[in-house]
Amino acid sequence: MSGDPFYDRLLLAWLILALVAAPVLLKIRAPYGRYASAARGPALPAAAGWLLMELPAVLAFGYFFLAGAAPKTAPMWVFFALWQAHYVHRSLIYPWCQRGGASMPLAIVAAAFGFNLVNGYLNGAYLGALSGGYPAGWLADPRFAAGALLFLAGAGINLHADAVLRALRAPRERGYRVPEGGLYRWVSCPNYLGELIEWCGFALMTFSPAAAVFAVWTAANLVPRALAHHRWYRERFPDYPRARRAIVPFLL
Ligand code: NDP
């Protein structure tokens, strides 16, 4: 592990929490988007909710990465750029591109704020300080190359899939349609598949325990939600494509 007892205990607790959260989320659907209801308490407009939830990932990661004493070599700047590109998009661009997104319950905003704060700290502190730094030669390591390719492929899949969903609605429309094209041919939630590939790629390219735990968390959040979306589509649209799976083509 990192050698910092506080950090190591927090990372272990964080991993255990992800392993507990996964079965819970299989039973209880996170109440936002299509599963939001007024009974879940006060809510924020979707865009404000997403901004507040995701910004801690930009700020906490940025702070702990930059403040950390590890020498900032070229591979480190690649990690920094990829993380920040993802989260600047998710917090500052994506929220304003959504169409008719349902309001975001404050309870979800608070939980996701904490989630992103912890992930931002764990990943920023590991890469910026506790890793001791990555030599410039890490750029030639096959783990770096394969991980970076996975990250970029995942990001492309995620962005394309979210764009397909956006195009299903007119600007202020709120209804749902069956998405088609791209990886929707095979799965109901290619946006989640892309996100999962991205963070597995990040874990591989950094070969970092913090990023590996974050990939586990991403699966814990998104696999149950993809299964719920898939069931929801099948119940709501009788002619929903039978061969389509939830998140992994031909399998799940
Ligand atoms: P959803 O697929 O549930 O919704 C995305 C957007 O598309 C929402 O605005 C939604 O509207 C709209 N939408 C969804 N399906 C349809 C449809 N069939 N017809 C019309 N509009 C539709 O994704 P999430 O909101 O859960 O996630 C958004 C992004 O955040 C994704 O890219 C995901 O990967 C990422 N994310 C990452 C997590 C992580 O742990 N790393 C956790 C959660 C999300 P509405 O809100 O009205 O349903």
CSV table of C-alpha atoms and ligand atoms in Angstrom, one decimal:
chain,number,residue,atom,x,y,z
A,1,MET,CA,0.0,0.0,0.0
A,2,SER,CA,1.1,3.6,0.3
A,3,GLY,CA,2.9,3.6,3.7
A,4,ASP,CA,0.6,6.3,5.2
A,5,PRO,CA,-1.5,4.5,7.8
A,6,PHE,CA,-4.5,7.0,7.6
A,7,TYR,CA,-4.6,6.8,3.8
A,8,ASP,CA,-4.3,3.0,3.8
A,9,ARG,CA,-7.1,2.5,6.3
A,10,LEU,CA,-9.3,5.0,4.4
A,11,LEU,CA,-8.7,3.2,1.1
A,12,LEU,CA,-9.4,-0.2,2.6
A,13,ALA,CA,-12.6,1.1,4.2
A,14,TRP,CA,-13.6,2.7,0.9
A,15,LEU,CA,-13.1,-0.7,-0.9
A,16,ILE,CA,-15.2,-2.5,1.7
A,17,LEU,CA,-17.9,0.1,1.4
A,18,ALA,CA,-18.0,-0.4,-2.4
A,19,LEU,CA,-18.4,-4.1,-2.0
A,20,VAL,CA,-21.3,-3.5,0.5
A,21,ALA,CA,-22.9,-0.9,-1.7
A,22,ALA,CA,-23.1,-3.1,-4.8
A,23,PRO,CA,-25.6,-5.6,-3.5
A,24,VAL,CA,-27.6,-2.8,-1.8
A,25,LEU,CA,-27.8,-0.9,-5.1
A,26,LEU,CA,-29.1,-4.1,-6.8
A,27,LYS,CA,-32.1,-4.0,-4.4
A,28,ILE,CA,-32.6,-0.2,-4.1
A,29,ARG,CA,-32.4,1.9,-7.3
A,30,ALA,CA,-30.5,5.2,-6.7
A,31,PRO,CA,-33.5,7.7,-6.8
A,32,TYR,CA,-32.5,10.1,-9.5
A,33,GLY,CA,-33.3,10.5,-13.2
A,34,ARG,CA,-36.2,8.2,-14.1
A,35,TYR,CA,-36.4,6.8,-10.6
A,36,ALA,CA,-36.6,10.3,-8.8
A,37,SER,CA,-39.9,11.0,-7.0
A,38,ALA,CA,-41.1,14.1,-5.0
A,39,ALA,CA,-41.4,11.8,-2.0
A,40,ARG,CA,-37.5,11.7,-1.8
A,41,GLY,CA,-37.4,15.3,-0.3
A,42,PRO,CA,-36.1,18.6,-1.7
A,43,ALA,CA,-34.4,18.6,-5.0
A,44,LEU,CA,-32.2,20.9,-7.2
A,45,PRO,CA,-32.5,21.5,-10.9
A,46,ALA,CA,-30.5,18.7,-12.7
A,47,ALA,CA,-27.7,21.0,-13.9
A,48,ALA,CA,-27.1,22.6,-10.5
A,49,GLY,CA,-27.1,19.2,-8.9
A,50,TRP,CA,-24.6,17.7,-11.3
A,51,LEU,CA,-22.3,20.8,-10.9
A,52,LEU,CA,-22.3,20.5,-7.1
A,53,MET,CA,-21.9,16.7,-7.1
A,54,GLU,CA,-19.0,16.5,-9.5
A,55,LEU,CA,-17.0,19.7,-8.8
A,56,PRO,CA,-15.3,18.1,-5.7
A,57,ALA,CA,-13.6,15.6,-8.0
A,58,VAL,CA,-12.0,18.4,-10.0
A,59,LEU,CA,-11.0,20.5,-6.9
A,60,ALA,CA,-9.9,17.7,-4.5
A,61,PHE,CA,-8.0,15.8,-7.1
A,62,GLY,CA,-6.4,19.0,-8.4
A,63,TYR,CA,-5.4,20.2,-5.0
A,64,PHE,CA,-3.9,17.0,-3.7
A,65,PHE,CA,-2.2,16.2,-6.9
A,66,LEU,CA,-0.6,19.7,-7.3
A,67,ALA,CA,0.3,20.1,-3.6
A,68,GLY,CA,1.9,16.6,-3.4
A,69,ALA,CA,5.7,16.5,-3.3
A,70,ALA,CA,6.2,13.8,-6.0
A,71,PRO,CA,8.1,15.2,-9.0
A,72,LYS,CA,5.6,16.0,-11.8
A,73,THR,CA,6.9,14.1,-14.7
A,74,ALA,CA,5.3,13.7,-18.2
A,75,PRO,CA,3.2,10.6,-17.3
A,76,MET,CA,1.9,12.4,-14.2
A,77,TRP,CA,0.7,15.3,-16.3
A,78,VAL,CA,-1.1,12.8,-18.6
A,79,PHE,CA,-2.9,11.3,-15.6
A,80,PHE,CA,-3.8,14.8,-14.4
A,81,ALA,CA,-5.0,15.9,-17.9
A,82,LEU,CA,-7.2,12.8,-18.4
A,83,TRP,CA,-8.8,13.0,-14.9
A,84,GLN,CA,-9.5,16.7,-15.2
A,85,ALA,CA,-10.8,16.5,-18.8
A,86,HIS,CA,-13.3,13.9,-17.6
A,87,TYR,CA,-14.5,15.8,-14.5
A,88,VAL,CA,-14.4,19.3,-16.0
A,89,HIS,CA,-16.7,17.9,-18.7
A,90,ARG,CA,-18.9,16.1,-16.2
A,91,SER,CA,-19.3,19.1,-13.8
A,92,LEU,CA,-19.1,22.1,-16.1
A,93,ILE,CA,-20.2,21.0,-19.6
A,94,TYR,CA,-22.4,17.9,-19.4
A,95,PRO,CA,-25.0,19.4,-17.0
A,96,TRP,CA,-25.9,22.1,-19.5
A,97,CYS,CA,-26.1,19.8,-22.4
A,98,GLN,CA,-28.7,17.5,-20.9
A,99,ARG,CA,-32.3,17.8,-22.1
A,100,GLY,CA,-35.2,17.9,-19.7
A,101,GLY,CA,-33.2,16.0,-17.0
A,102,ALA,CA,-35.3,15.2,-13.9
A,103,SER,CA,-34.5,17.3,-10.7
A,104,MET,CA,-31.7,15.9,-8.5
A,105,PRO,CA,-32.7,15.1,-4.9
A,106,LEU,CA,-30.6,16.9,-2.4
A,107,ALA,CA,-29.8,13.6,-0.6
A,108,ILE,CA,-28.2,12.3,-3.9
A,109,VAL,CA,-26.3,15.5,-4.3
A,110,ALA,CA,-24.9,15.3,-0.8
A,111,ALA,CA,-24.0,11.6,-1.2
A,112,ALA,CA,-22.3,12.1,-4.5
A,113,PHE,CA,-20.5,15.3,-3.2
A,114,GLY,CA,-18.9,13.1,-0.5
A,115,PHE,CA,-18.2,10.3,-2.9
A,116,ASN,CA,-16.3,12.6,-5.3
A,117,LEU,CA,-14.5,14.3,-2.5
A,118,VAL,CA,-13.1,11.0,-1.2
A,119,ASN,CA,-12.3,9.7,-4.7
A,120,GLY,CA,-10.6,13.0,-5.6
A,121,TYR,CA,-8.5,12.9,-2.4
A,122,LEU,CA,-7.6,9.3,-2.7
A,123,ASN,CA,-6.5,9.5,-6.3
A,124,GLY,CA,-4.9,13.0,-6.2
A,125,ALA,CA,-3.0,12.2,-3.0
A,126,TYR,CA,-1.7,8.9,-4.3
A,127,LEU,CA,-0.6,10.2,-7.7
A,128,GLY,CA,0.7,13.6,-6.4
A,129,ALA,CA,2.5,12.4,-3.3
A,130,LEU,CA,2.2,8.8,-2.0
A,131,SER,CA,3.2,7.1,-5.3
A,132,GLY,CA,6.6,8.8,-5.0
A,133,GLY,CA,6.1,9.8,-8.7
A,134,TYR,CA,6.4,8.0,-12.0
A,135,PRO,CA,9.6,8.1,-14.1
A,136,ALA,CA,9.3,9.6,-17.6
A,137,GLY,CA,10.0,6.0,-18.9
A,138,TRP,CA,6.6,5.0,-17.6
A,139,LEU,CA,5.2,6.4,-20.9
A,140,ALA,CA,6.8,3.4,-22.6
A,141,ASP,CA,5.4,0.8,-20.2
A,142,PRO,CA,2.8,-1.4,-21.8
A,143,ARG,CA,0.5,-0.9,-18.8
A,144,PHE,CA,0.5,2.9,-19.6
A,145,ALA,CA,-0.2,2.4,-23.3
A,146,ALA,CA,-2.9,-0.2,-22.8
A,147,GLY,CA,-4.6,1.8,-20.0
A,148,ALA,CA,-4.5,5.0,-21.9
A,149,LEU,CA,-6.1,3.3,-25.0
A,150,LEU,CA,-8.8,1.8,-22.8
A,151,PHE,CA,-9.4,5.2,-21.1
A,152,LEU,CA,-9.8,7.0,-24.5
A,153,ALA,CA,-12.0,4.3,-26.0
A,154,GLY,CA,-14.2,4.3,-22.9
A,155,ALA,CA,-14.5,8.1,-22.9
A,156,GLY,CA,-15.4,8.0,-26.6
A,157,ILE,CA,-18.1,5.3,-25.9
A,158,ASN,CA,-19.5,7.3,-22.9
A,159,LEU,CA,-19.6,10.6,-24.8
A,160,HIS,CA,-21.2,9.1,-27.9
A,161,ALA,CA,-23.8,7.2,-25.8
A,162,ASP,CA,-24.7,10.3,-23.8
A,163,ALA,CA,-25.1,12.3,-27.0
A,164,VAL,CA,-27.5,9.6,-28.4
A,165,LEU,CA,-29.7,10.0,-25.3
A,166,ARG,CA,-29.6,13.8,-25.6
A,167,ALA,CA,-30.7,13.6,-29.2
A,168,LEU,CA,-33.8,11.6,-28.2
A,169,ARG,CA,-35.4,14.7,-26.7
A,170,ALA,CA,-36.4,18.2,-28.0
A,171,PRO,CA,-34.9,21.0,-25.8
A,172,ARG,CA,-37.5,21.0,-23.0
A,173,GLU,CA,-39.0,17.6,-23.5
A,174,ARG,CA,-39.0,15.0,-20.6
A,175,GLY,CA,-40.2,11.7,-22.1
A,176,TYR,CA,-38.2,8.6,-22.8
A,177,ARG,CA,-37.7,6.7,-26.1
A,178,VAL,CA,-35.7,3.6,-27.1
A,179,PRO,CA,-32.2,4.6,-28.0
A,180,GLU,CA,-30.7,3.2,-31.2
A,181,GLY,CA,-27.4,3.0,-33.0
A,182,GLY,CA,-23.8,2.7,-31.9
A,183,LEU,CA,-23.3,0.3,-28.9
A,184,TYR,CA,-27.1,0.6,-28.2
A,185,ARG,CA,-27.4,-2.2,-30.7
A,186,TRP,CA,-26.0,-4.5,-28.0
A,187,VAL,CA,-26.6,-2.9,-24.6
A,188,SER,CA,-29.1,-0.7,-22.9
A,189,CYS,CA,-26.4,1.5,-21.2
A,190,PRO,CA,-23.3,2.0,-23.3
A,191,ASN,CA,-22.7,5.3,-21.4
A,192,TYR,CA,-22.2,3.2,-18.2
A,193,LEU,CA,-20.1,0.6,-20.1
A,194,GLY,CA,-17.9,3.4,-21.5
A,195,GLU,CA,-17.5,5.0,-18.0
A,196,LEU,CA,-16.5,1.6,-16.6
A,197,ILE,CA,-13.9,1.0,-19.3
A,198,GLU,CA,-12.5,4.5,-18.8
A,199,TRP,CA,-11.8,3.9,-15.1
A,200,CYS,CA,-10.5,0.4,-15.6
A,201,GLY,CA,-8.1,2.0,-18.1
A,202,PHE,CA,-7.1,4.7,-15.6
A,203,ALA,CA,-6.4,2.0,-13.0
A,204,LEU,CA,-4.2,0.1,-15.5
A,205,MET,CA,-2.3,3.1,-16.8
A,206,THR,CA,-1.6,4.4,-13.2
A,207,PHE,CA,-1.2,1.0,-11.7
A,208,SER,CA,-2.5,2.6,-8.6
A,209,PRO,CA,-4.6,1.1,-5.8
A,210,ALA,CA,-6.7,4.2,-5.5
A,211,ALA,CA,-7.7,4.1,-9.1
A,212,ALA,CA,-8.4,0.3,-8.9
A,213,VAL,CA,-10.7,0.9,-5.9
A,214,PHE,CA,-12.4,3.7,-7.9
A,215,ALA,CA,-13.0,1.3,-10.8
A,216,VAL,CA,-14.6,-1.1,-8.3
A,217,TRP,CA,-16.8,1.7,-7.1
A,218,THR,CA,-17.8,2.6,-10.7
A,219,ALA,CA,-18.9,-1.0,-11.3
A,220,ALA,CA,-20.7,-1.0,-7.9
A,221,ASN,CA,-22.7,2.1,-9.0
A,222,LEU,CA,-23.2,1.4,-12.6
A,223,VAL,CA,-23.8,-2.3,-13.1
A,224,PRO,CA,-26.9,-2.3,-10.8
A,225,ARG,CA,-28.2,0.9,-12.4
A,226,ALA,CA,-27.7,-0.6,-15.9
A,227,LEU,CA,-29.6,-3.7,-14.8
A,228,ALA,CA,-32.4,-1.5,-13.5
A,229,HIS,CA,-32.5,0.6,-16.7
A,230,HIS,CA,-32.6,-2.6,-18.7
A,231,ARG,CA,-35.6,-4.0,-16.8
A,232,TRP,CA,-37.3,-0.6,-17.0
A,233,TYR,CA,-37.0,-0.5,-20.8
A,234,ARG,CA,-38.3,-4.0,-21.2
A,235,GLU,CA,-41.3,-3.3,-19.0
A,236,ARG,CA,-42.1,0.0,-20.6
A,237,PHE,CA,-41.5,-0.8,-24.3
A,238,PRO,CA,-43.0,-4.2,-25.3
A,239,ASP,CA,-41.1,-4.3,-28.6
A,240,TYR,CA,-37.7,-3.5,-26.8
A,241,PRO,CA,-34.9,-5.4,-28.8
A,242,ARG,CA,-34.8,-8.9,-27.2
A,243,ALA,CA,-31.1,-9.5,-27.9
A,244,ARG,CA,-29.9,-6.3,-26.2
A,245,ARG,CA,-28.2,-6.8,-22.8
A,246,ALA,CA,-27.9,-4.4,-19.9
A,247,ILE,CA,-24.2,-3.4,-20.0
A,248,VAL,CA,-21.9,-6.1,-21.3
A,249,PRO,CA,-22.6,-7.2,-25.0
A,250,PHE,CA,-24.0,-10.8,-25.2
A,251,LEU,CA,-23.4,-11.4,-21.5
A,252,LEU,CA,-25.0,-9.1,-18.9
B,1,NDP,P1,-28.9,8.0,-17.5
B,1,NDP,O1,-28.6,7.2,-18.7
B,1,NDP,O2,-29.9,7.6,-16.5
B,1,NDP,O3,-29.4,9.5,-18.0
B,1,NDP,C1,-28.6,10.3,-18.8
B,1,NDP,C2,-29.4,11.5,-19.4
B,1,NDP,O4,-30.1,11.0,-20.5
B,1,NDP,C3,-30.4,12.1,-18.5
B,1,NDP,O5,-30.6,13.4,-18.8
B,1,NDP,C4,-31.7,11.3,-18.8
B,1,NDP,O6,-32.9,12.0,-18.4
B,1,NDP,C5,-31.6,11.1,-20.3
B,1,NDP,N1,-32.1,9.8,-20.7
B,1,NDP,C6,-31.8,8.6,-20.3
B,1,NDP,N2,-32.4,7.6,-21.0
B,1,NDP,C7,-33.2,8.3,-21.9
B,1,NDP,C8,-34.2,7.8,-22.9
B,1,NDP,N3,-34.4,6.5,-23.1
B,1,NDP,N4,-34.9,8.8,-23.6
B,1,NDP,C9,-34.6,10.1,-23.4
B,1,NDP,N5,-33.7,10.6,-22.5
B,1,NDP,C10,-33.0,9.7,-21.7
B,1,NDP,O7,-27.4,8.3,-16.9
B,1,NDP,P2,-27.1,8.9,-15.4
B,1,NDP,O8,-27.9,10.2,-15.2
B,1,NDP,O9,-27.2,7.9,-14.4
B,1,NDP,O10,-25.5,9.2,-15.6
B,1,NDP,C11,-25.1,10.3,-16.4
B,1,NDP,C12,-23.6,10.2,-16.7
B,1,NDP,O11,-22.9,10.2,-15.5
B,1,NDP,C13,-23.2,8.9,-17.4
B,1,NDP,O12,-22.3,9.2,-18.4
B,1,NDP,C14,-22.6,8.0,-16.4
B,1,NDP,O13,-21.7,7.1,-16.9
B,1,NDP,C15,-22.0,9.0,-15.4
B,1,NDP,N6,-22.1,8.5,-14.0
B,1,NDP,C16,-20.9,8.0,-13.4
B,1,NDP,C17,-20.9,7.4,-12.2
B,1,NDP,C18,-19.7,6.8,-11.6
B,1,NDP,O14,-19.7,6.1,-10.6
B,1,NDP,N7,-18.5,7.0,-12.2
B,1,NDP,C19,-22.2,7.3,-11.4
B,1,NDP,C20,-23.3,7.8,-12.1
B,1,NDP,C21,-23.3,8.4,-13.3
B,1,NDP,P3,-33.6,11.9,-17.0
B,1,NDP,O15,-32.7,12.5,-16.0
B,1,NDP,O16,-34.9,12.6,-17.1
B,1,NDP,O17,-33.8,10.4,-16.7
